[in-house]
Coordinates of C-alpha atoms in Angstrom, one line a residue:
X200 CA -83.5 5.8 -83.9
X201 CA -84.0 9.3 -82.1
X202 CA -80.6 10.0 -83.3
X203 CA -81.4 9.1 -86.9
X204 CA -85.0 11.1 -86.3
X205 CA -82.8 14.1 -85.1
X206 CA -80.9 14.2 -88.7
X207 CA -84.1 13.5 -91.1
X208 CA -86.4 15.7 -89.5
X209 CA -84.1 18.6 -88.1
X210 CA -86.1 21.9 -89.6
X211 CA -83.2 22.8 -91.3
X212 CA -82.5 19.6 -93.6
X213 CA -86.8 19.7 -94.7
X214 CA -87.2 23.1 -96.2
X215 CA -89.0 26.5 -95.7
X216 CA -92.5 24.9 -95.0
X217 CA -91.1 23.2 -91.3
X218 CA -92.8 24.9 -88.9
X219 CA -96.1 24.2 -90.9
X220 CA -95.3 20.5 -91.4
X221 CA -94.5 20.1 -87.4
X222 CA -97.9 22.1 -86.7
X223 CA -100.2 19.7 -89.1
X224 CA -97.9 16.5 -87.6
X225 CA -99.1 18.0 -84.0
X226 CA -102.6 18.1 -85.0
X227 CA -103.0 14.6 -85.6
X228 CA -102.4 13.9 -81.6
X229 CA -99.1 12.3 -80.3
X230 CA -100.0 8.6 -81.2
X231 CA -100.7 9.2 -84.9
X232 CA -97.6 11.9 -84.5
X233 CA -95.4 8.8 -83.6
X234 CA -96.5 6.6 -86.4
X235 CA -95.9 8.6 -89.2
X236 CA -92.5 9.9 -87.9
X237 CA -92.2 5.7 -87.1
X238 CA -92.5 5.3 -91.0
X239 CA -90.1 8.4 -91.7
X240 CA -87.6 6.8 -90.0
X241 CA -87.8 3.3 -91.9
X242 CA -87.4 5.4 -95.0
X243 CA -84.6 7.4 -93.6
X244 CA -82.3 4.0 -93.2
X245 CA -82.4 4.0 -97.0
X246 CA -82.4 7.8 -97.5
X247 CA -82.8 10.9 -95.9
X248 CA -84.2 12.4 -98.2
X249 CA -86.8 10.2 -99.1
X250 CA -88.2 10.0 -95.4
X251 CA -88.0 14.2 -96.0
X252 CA -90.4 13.8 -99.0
X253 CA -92.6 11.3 -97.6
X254 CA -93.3 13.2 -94.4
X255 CA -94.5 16.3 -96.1
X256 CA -97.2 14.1 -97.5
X257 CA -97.6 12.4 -94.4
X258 CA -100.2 14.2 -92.9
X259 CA -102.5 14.6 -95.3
X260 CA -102.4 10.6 -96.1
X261 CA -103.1 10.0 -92.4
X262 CA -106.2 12.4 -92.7
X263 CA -107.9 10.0 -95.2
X264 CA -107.8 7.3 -92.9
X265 CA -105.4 4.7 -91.3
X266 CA -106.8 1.8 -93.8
X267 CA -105.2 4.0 -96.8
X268 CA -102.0 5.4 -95.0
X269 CA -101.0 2.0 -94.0
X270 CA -101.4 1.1 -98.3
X271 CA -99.9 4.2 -99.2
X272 CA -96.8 3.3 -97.0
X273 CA -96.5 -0.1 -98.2
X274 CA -95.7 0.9 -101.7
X275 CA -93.5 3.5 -100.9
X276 CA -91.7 1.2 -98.7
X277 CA -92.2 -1.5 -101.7
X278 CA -90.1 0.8 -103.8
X279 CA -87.7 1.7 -102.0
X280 CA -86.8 -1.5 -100.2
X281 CA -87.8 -4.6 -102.7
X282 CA -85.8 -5.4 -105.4
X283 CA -85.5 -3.9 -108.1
X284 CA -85.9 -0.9 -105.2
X285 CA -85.4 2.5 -106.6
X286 CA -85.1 5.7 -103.7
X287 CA -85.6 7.7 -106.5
X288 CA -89.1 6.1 -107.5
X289 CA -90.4 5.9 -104.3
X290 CA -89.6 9.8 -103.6
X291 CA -91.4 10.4 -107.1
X292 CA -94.3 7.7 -105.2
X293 CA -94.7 9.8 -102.2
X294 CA -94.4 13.2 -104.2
X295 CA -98.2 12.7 -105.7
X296 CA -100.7 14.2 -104.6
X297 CA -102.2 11.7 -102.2
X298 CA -106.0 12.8 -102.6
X299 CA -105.6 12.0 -106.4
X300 CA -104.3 8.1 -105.1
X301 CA -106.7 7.8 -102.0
X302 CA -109.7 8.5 -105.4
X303 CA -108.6 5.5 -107.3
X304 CA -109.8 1.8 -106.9
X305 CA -107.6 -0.1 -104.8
X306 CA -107.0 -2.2 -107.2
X307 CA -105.7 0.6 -109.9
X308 CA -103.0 1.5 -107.4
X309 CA -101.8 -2.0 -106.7
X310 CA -101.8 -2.6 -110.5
X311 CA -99.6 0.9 -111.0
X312 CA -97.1 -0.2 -108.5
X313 CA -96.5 -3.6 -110.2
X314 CA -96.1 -2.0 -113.3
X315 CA -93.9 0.2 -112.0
X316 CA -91.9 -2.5 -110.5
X317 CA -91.8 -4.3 -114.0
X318 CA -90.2 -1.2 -115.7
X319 CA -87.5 -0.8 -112.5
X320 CA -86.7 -4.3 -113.2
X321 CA -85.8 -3.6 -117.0
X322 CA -84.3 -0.2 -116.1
X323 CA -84.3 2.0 -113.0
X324 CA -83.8 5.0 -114.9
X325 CA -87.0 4.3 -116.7
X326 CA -88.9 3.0 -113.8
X327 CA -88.5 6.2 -111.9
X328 CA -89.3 8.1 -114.9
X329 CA -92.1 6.4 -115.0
X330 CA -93.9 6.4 -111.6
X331 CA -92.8 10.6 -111.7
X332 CA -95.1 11.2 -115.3
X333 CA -97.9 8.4 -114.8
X334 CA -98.1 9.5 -111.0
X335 CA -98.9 13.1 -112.1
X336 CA -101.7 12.1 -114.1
X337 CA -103.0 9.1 -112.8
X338 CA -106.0 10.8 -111.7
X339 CA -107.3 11.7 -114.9
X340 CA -106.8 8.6 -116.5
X341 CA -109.6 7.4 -118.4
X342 CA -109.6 3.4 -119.1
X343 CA -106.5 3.6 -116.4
X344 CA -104.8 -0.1 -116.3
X345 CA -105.2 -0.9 -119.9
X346 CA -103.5 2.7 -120.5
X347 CA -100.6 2.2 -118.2
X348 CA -100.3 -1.5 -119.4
X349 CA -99.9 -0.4 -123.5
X350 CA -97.5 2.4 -122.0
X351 CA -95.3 0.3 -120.2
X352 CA -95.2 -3.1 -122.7
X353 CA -94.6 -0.3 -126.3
X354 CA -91.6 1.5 -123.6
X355 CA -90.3 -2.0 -122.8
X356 CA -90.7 -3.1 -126.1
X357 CA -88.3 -0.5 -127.3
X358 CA -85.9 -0.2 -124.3
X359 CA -85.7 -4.3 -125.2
X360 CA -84.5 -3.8 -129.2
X361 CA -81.1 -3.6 -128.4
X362 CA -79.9 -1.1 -130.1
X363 CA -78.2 1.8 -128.8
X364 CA -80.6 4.2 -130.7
X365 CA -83.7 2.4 -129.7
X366 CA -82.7 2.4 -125.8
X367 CA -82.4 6.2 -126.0
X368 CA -85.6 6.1 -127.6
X369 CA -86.9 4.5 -124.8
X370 CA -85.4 7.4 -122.3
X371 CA -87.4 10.1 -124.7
X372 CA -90.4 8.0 -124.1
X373 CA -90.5 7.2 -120.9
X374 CA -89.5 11.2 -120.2
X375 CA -92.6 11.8 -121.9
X376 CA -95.4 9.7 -119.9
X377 CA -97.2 12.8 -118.4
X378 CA -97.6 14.6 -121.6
X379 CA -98.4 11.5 -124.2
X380 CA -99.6 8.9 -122.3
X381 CA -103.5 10.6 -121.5
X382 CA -103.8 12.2 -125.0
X383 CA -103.3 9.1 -127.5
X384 CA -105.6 6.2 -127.3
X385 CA -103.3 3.2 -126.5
X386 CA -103.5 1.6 -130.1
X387 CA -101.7 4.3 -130.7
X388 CA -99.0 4.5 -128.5
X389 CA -96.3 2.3 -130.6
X390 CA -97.3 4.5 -133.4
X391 CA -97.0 7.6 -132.2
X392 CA -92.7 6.5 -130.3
X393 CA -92.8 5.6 -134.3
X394 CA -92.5 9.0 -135.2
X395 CA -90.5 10.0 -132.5
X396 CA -87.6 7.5 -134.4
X397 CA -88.2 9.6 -137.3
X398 CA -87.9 12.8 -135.7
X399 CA -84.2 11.6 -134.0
X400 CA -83.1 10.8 -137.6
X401 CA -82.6 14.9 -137.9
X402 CA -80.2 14.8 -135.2
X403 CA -79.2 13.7 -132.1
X404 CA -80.7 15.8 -129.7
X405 CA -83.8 15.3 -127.8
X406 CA -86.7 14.9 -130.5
X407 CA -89.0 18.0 -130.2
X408 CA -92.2 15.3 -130.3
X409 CA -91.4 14.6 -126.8
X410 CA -91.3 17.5 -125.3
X411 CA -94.4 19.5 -126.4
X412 CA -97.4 18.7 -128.5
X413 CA -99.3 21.1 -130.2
X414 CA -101.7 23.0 -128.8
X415 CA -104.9 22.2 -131.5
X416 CA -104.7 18.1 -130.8
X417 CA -106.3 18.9 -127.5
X418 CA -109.2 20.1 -129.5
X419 CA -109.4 16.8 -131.4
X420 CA -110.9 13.4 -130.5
X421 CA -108.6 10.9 -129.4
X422 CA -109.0 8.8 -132.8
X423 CA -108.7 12.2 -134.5
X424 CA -105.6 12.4 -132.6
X425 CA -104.2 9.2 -133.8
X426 CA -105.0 10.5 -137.5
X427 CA -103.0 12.9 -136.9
X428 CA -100.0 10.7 -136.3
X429 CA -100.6 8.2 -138.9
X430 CA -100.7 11.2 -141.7
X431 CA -97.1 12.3 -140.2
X432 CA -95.8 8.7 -140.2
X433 CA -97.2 8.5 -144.0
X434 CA -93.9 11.1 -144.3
X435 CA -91.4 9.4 -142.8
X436 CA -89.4 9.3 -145.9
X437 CA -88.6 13.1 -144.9
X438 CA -88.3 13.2 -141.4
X439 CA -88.5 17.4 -141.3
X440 CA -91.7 16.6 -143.3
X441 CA -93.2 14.2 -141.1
X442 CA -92.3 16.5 -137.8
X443 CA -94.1 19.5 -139.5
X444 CA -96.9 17.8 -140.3
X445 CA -97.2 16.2 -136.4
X446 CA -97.0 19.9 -135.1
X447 CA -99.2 21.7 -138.2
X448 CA -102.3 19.2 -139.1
X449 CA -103.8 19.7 -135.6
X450 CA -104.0 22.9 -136.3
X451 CA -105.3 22.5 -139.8
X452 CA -108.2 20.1 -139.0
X453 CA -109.3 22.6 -135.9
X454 CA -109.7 25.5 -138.8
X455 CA -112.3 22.8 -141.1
X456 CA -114.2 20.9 -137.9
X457 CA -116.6 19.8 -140.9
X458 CA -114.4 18.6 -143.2
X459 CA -111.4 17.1 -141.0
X460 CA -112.0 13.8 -142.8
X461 CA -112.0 15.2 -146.1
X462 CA -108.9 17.4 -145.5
X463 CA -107.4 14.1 -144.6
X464 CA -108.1 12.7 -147.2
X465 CA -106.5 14.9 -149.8
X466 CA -103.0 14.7 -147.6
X467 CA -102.7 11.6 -147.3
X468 CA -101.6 10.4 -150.5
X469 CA -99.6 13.4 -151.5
X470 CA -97.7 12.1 -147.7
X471 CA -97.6 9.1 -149.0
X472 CA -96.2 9.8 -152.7
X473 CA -93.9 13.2 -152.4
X474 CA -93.6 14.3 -148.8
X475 CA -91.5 17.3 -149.8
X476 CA -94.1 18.8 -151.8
X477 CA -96.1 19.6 -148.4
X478 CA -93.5 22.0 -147.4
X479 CA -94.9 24.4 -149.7
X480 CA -98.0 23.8 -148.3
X481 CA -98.0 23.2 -144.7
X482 CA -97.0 26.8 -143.3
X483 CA -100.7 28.3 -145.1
X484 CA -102.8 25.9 -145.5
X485 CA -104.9 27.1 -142.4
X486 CA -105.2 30.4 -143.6
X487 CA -106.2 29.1 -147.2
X488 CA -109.3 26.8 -146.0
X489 CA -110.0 30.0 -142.8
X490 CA -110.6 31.9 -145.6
X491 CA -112.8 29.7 -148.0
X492 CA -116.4 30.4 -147.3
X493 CA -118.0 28.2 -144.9
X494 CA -120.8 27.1 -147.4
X495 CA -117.7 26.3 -149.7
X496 CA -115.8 24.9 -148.0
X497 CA -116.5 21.4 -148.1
X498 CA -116.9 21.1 -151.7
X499 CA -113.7 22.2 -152.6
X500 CA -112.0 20.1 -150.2
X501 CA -113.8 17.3 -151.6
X502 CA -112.4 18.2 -155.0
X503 CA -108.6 18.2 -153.4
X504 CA -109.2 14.7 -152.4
X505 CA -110.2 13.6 -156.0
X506 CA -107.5 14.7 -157.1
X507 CA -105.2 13.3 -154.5
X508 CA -106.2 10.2 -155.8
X509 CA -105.8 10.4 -159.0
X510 CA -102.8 12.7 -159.1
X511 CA -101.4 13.2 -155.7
X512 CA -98.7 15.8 -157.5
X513 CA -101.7 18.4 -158.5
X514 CA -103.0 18.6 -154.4
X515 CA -100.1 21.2 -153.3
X516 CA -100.6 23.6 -156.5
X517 CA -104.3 22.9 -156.3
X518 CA -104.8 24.4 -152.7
X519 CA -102.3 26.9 -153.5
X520 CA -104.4 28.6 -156.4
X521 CA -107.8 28.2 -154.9
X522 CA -107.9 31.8 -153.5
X523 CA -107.3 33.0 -157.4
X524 CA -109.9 30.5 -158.5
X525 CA -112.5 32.1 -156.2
X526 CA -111.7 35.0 -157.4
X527 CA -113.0 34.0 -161.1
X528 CA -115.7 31.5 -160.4
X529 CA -117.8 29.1 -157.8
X530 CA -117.5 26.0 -156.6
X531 CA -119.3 24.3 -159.9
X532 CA -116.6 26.4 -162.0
X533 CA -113.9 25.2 -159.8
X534 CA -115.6 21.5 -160.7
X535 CA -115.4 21.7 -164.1
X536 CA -111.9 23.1 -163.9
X537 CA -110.5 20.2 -161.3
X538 CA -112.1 17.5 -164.2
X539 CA -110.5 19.1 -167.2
X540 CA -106.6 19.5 -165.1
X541 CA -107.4 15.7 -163.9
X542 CA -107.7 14.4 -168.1
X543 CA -104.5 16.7 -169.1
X544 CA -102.9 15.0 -166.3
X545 CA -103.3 11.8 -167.1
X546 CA -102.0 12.3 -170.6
X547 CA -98.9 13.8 -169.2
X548 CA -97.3 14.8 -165.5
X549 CA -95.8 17.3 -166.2
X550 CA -98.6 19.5 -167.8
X551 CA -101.0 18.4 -165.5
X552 CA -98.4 19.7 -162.5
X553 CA -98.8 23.1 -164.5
X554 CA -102.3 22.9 -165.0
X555 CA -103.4 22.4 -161.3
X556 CA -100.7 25.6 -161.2
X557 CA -102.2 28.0 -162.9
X558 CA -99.1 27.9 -165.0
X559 CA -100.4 27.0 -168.5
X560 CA -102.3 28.4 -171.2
X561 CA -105.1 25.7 -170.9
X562 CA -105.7 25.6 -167.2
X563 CA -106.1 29.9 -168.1
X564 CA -108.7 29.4 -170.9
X565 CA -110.6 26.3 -168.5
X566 CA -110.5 28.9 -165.5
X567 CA -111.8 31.7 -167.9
X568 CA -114.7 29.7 -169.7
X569 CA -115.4 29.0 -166.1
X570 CA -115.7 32.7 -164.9
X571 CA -118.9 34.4 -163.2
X572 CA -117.4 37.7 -163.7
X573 CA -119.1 39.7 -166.9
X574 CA -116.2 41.1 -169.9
X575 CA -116.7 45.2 -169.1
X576 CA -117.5 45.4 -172.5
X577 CA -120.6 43.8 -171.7
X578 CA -121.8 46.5 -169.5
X579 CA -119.8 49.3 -170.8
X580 CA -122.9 51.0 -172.2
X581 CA -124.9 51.0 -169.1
X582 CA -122.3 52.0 -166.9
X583 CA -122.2 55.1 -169.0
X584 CA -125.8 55.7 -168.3
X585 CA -125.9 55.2 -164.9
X586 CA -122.8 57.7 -164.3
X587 CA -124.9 60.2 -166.5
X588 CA -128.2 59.8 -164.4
X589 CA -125.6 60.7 -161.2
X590 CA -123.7 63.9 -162.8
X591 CA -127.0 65.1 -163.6

């Protein structure tokens, strides 16, 4: 064993840090010293390099008491030496932060490790994938075991299809526990890999949904969240759709706090009906509601969703024009304007997709009829005066 000990825990074969490891190993006094270099040399019968990363984290475990470095052991050991045993998972085990493990319930750790076991079980690769992204945000879990349990039975689930396309589906998942797995609720996990399917029908490389997430779904609510994911699956008939949506309605709903349901609403069914026409919509439609006044705002939101109802091909034009409507009239003009371009389209499509476009004669005269501002004519005269009164 001293032989062994001399390869594992030569200076040379742990890293820079060495000198600091042996001085913090030396301050826990020569018996607790010997166990946890005991331990290291267990591990290093199975790998070297696993009794290297377990001994950097030694120390600190020992400091929180023996009760919790004897656990801590037995299910890095449990890893690494029961079947289905994974070195690789129990290196990921023993690379958390042990604080952040000694803080959970004793019972959330011994429920994590079984878990993990059931995923090394169905696929190694997976199961060290997924002690390395749950472990690094364990902590932070809120609602922990029923969390990790959706997690691990919607990964299983797809790793389990069959299909070649769905076990690589599974990899992306899995790869992404540390990002996705805190930031959905867990009704929404299955949803949410879903979309990730969609997203791989644009090609074969690594879906960018599991990867990154955009930055305005942290400012949501969890259910908000899963909105967001449902609208994008509504899409899934245009995959490039459904992705831009995913990565631009966060963003969209963070600009209108007030009226996120509402902006929703009037998305949904044009999602549902003609994806495609969102791409016209998508890259501004921030900018359009950031610059509809506040007081405004909601009402003429609430007029986009009666229209997506009623004629989900007028929402896209609609939003598009409302910075020229503005321009003309208020929100009672923009009323009476929406009703008139929601009876032309109901007589015919077509004209009621240029109506809600500004692109016929009628929608003009409606939007005129409807105008606050007063014909110069009208105030031609007094103009005159006043300009006189300044001259002199």
């Amino acid at each position: 064993m001293d032989r062994l000990r001399s390869v594992w825990f030569e200076s040379r074969h742990l890293d820079a840090g060495a000198p600091a490891l042996r001085a913090e190993l030396a301050a826990l006094g020569s018996d607790a010293c010997e166990s946890v270099l005991a331990v290291g040399d267990r591990l290093a019968a199975v790998s070297l390099t696993l009794a290297q990363q377990y001994c950097r984290r030694a120390p600190a475990a020992w400091q929180l008491g023996e009760d919790f470095f004897r656990r801590w052991v037995a299910h890095g050991e449990t890893l690494a030496t029961v079947e289905p045993a994974s070195r690789e998972a129990a290196a990921a085990y023993f690379a958390v932060d042990v604080e952040s493990l000694a803080a959970l319930p004793a019972g959330d750790l011994d429920a994590w490790i079984a878990l993990a076991c059931r995923v090394l079980g169905a696929s190694r690769r997976l199961g060290e994938l997924f002690v390395a992204g749950s472990g690094s945000v364990l902590s932070e879990l809120g609602d922990r075991r029923r969390r990790l349990d959706a997690w691990v039975d919607v990964g299983l689930t797809l790793a389990g299809a069959g299909a070649w396309e769905s076990e690589l589906l599974a990899l992306h998942f899995f790869e992404s526990t540390a990002l996705a797995l805190p930031l959905f609720a867990p009704t929404h996990y299955a949803r949410w890999a879903e979309l990730g399917r969609v997203g791989a029908r644009l090609g074969p490389s690594r879906p960018e949904l599991f990867t990154s997430v955009p930055t305005a779904l942290h400012a949501l609510t969890e259910d908000e969240r899963g909105v967001a994911v449902d609208v994008a699956l509504a899409a899934a008939d245009a995959p490039a759709v459904a992705i831009e949506l995913y990565f631009s309605l966060p963003a969209v709903l963070d600009a209108a706090a007030e009226e996120r349901d509402a902006v929703v609403a009037s998305l949904l069914p044009v999602a549902q009906a003609m994806p495609r026409a969102l791409t016209e919509l998508l890259p501004v439609l921030r900018v359009l509601l950031e610059r509809i006044p506040a007081a405004s705002r909601g009402a003429l939101v609430g007029l986009a969703g009666m229209i997506a109802a009623r004629f989900p091909a007028g929402v896209v034009p609609y939003y598009r024009v409302l910075p020229r409507l503005l321009e003309q009239t208020g929100v009672a003009g923009v009323t009476r304007w929406v009703e008139e371009g929601l009876v032309v389209a109901a007589d015919a499509v077509e004209a009621g997709r240029a109506y809600f476009a500004l692109d016929s004669r009628t929608s003009r005269a409606v939007l005129a009829a409807s105008s606050t501002a007063v014909p110069f004519t009208e105030v031609q005269g007094l103009l005159k005066r006043y300009l006189h009164m300044l001259s002199g």
